[in-house]
Short mmCIF file of C-alpha atoms in Angstrom, two decimals:
data_model
loop_
_atom_site.label_atom_id
_atom_site.label_comp_id
_atom_site.label_asym_id
_atom_site.label_seq_id
_atom_site.Cartn_x
_atom_site.Cartn_y
_atom_site.Cartn_z
CA MET A 1014 78.71 71.39 -50.23
CA TYR A 1015 80.02 71.19 -53.74
CA PHE A 1016 78.53 68.37 -55.61
CA GLN A 1017 80.81 68.47 -59.54
CA LYS A 1018 78.15 68.10 -62.22
CA LYS A 1019 77.50 65.69 -64.56
CA SER A 1020 77.97 65.83 -68.12
CA LEU A 1021 75.41 66.12 -69.93
CA GLU A 1022 77.06 65.36 -73.72
CA ASP A 1023 77.98 61.79 -74.20
CA ILE A 1024 81.41 61.45 -76.51
CA PRO A 1025 81.50 59.69 -78.82
CA GLU A 1026 83.10 55.79 -79.01
CA GLU A 1027 84.10 53.84 -81.67
CA ASN A 1028 85.41 50.55 -82.28
CA THR A 1029 89.74 51.29 -81.61
CA THR A 1030 92.41 48.74 -83.41
CA ILE A 1031 94.97 48.80 -80.34
CA TRP A 1032 98.09 46.52 -79.46
CA SER A 1033 97.54 44.37 -75.46
CA CYS A 1034 100.59 42.73 -73.37
CA SER A 1035 100.43 39.35 -74.60
CA LYS A 1036 101.92 38.53 -70.94
CA GLU A 1037 99.25 37.26 -68.36
CA GLY A 1038 98.98 40.09 -65.55
CA CYS A 1039 100.62 42.96 -67.99
CA LYS A 1040 97.48 45.62 -68.83
CA GLY A 1041 99.50 47.87 -71.15
CA TRP A 1042 98.36 48.46 -74.05
CA MET A 1043 98.51 51.75 -76.32
CA ARG A 1044 96.46 52.58 -79.79
CA ASP A 1045 97.85 51.33 -83.10
CA ASN A 1046 97.49 54.66 -84.71
CA PHE A 1047 100.19 55.50 -81.73
CA ALA A 1048 102.20 53.40 -82.41
CA PHE A 1049 106.07 53.89 -83.86
CA GLU A 1050 106.26 49.76 -85.18
CA ASP A 1051 104.22 47.69 -87.32
CA VAL A 1052 104.65 44.99 -84.05
CA PRO A 1053 105.08 46.98 -80.50
CA VAL A 1054 106.88 46.03 -77.72
CA CYS A 1055 104.63 46.71 -74.23
CA ARG A 1056 106.71 49.08 -72.92
CA GLN A 1057 105.68 48.50 -69.33
CA CYS A 1058 107.35 44.55 -69.71
CA HIS A 1059 109.44 44.17 -73.13
CA SER A 1060 106.73 41.01 -73.75
CA PRO A 1061 105.78 40.82 -77.45
CA MET A 1062 101.54 42.68 -77.83
CA VAL A 1063 98.93 41.16 -79.35
CA ARG A 1064 96.31 43.28 -82.56
CA SER A 1065 92.58 43.62 -81.30
CA GLU A 1066 89.46 45.64 -80.40
CA LYS A 1067 88.50 47.95 -77.86
CA MET A 1068 85.25 50.01 -77.38
CA LEU A 1069 87.13 54.31 -77.12
CA PRO A 1070 86.54 57.27 -77.07
CA LEU A 1071 87.02 58.92 -80.83
CA LEU A 1072 90.87 60.28 -80.38
CA VAL A 1073 92.54 62.09 -83.73
CA ASN A 1074 96.99 61.71 -84.10
CA PRO A 1075 97.72 65.01 -85.35
CA ASN A 1076 100.89 63.14 -86.53
CA GLY A 1077 99.73 60.74 -88.90
CA ASP A 1078 101.25 57.43 -89.54
CA LEU A 1079 103.92 57.37 -86.98
CA LYS A 1080 105.12 53.16 -87.92
CA SER A 1081 106.44 55.10 -91.51
CA LEU A 1082 108.65 58.17 -90.10
CA LYS A 1083 112.37 57.25 -89.66
CA LYS A 1084 113.65 56.18 -86.14
CA GLY A 1085 115.44 59.32 -84.46
CA ILE A 1086 114.00 62.01 -86.23
CA GLN A 1087 112.07 64.10 -84.27
CA ILE A 1088 108.73 64.05 -84.24
CA SER A 1089 107.28 67.75 -84.26
#
């Protein structure tokens, strides 16, 4: 039998700004620093999204501010 060991190291979490879907029943959400628009729409149901916060593991976006990029330009 094989038992997977639990990680002894805790993953650091922080209160992160997110966009969550406003439609009841839809569970779509995205981190604010990964959104391309100032007020994004849900990719699953195309409803407007509202800003909120959620405790999430620390994650750094190496592309910087995606909202300042012009549409149609590929991100490297």
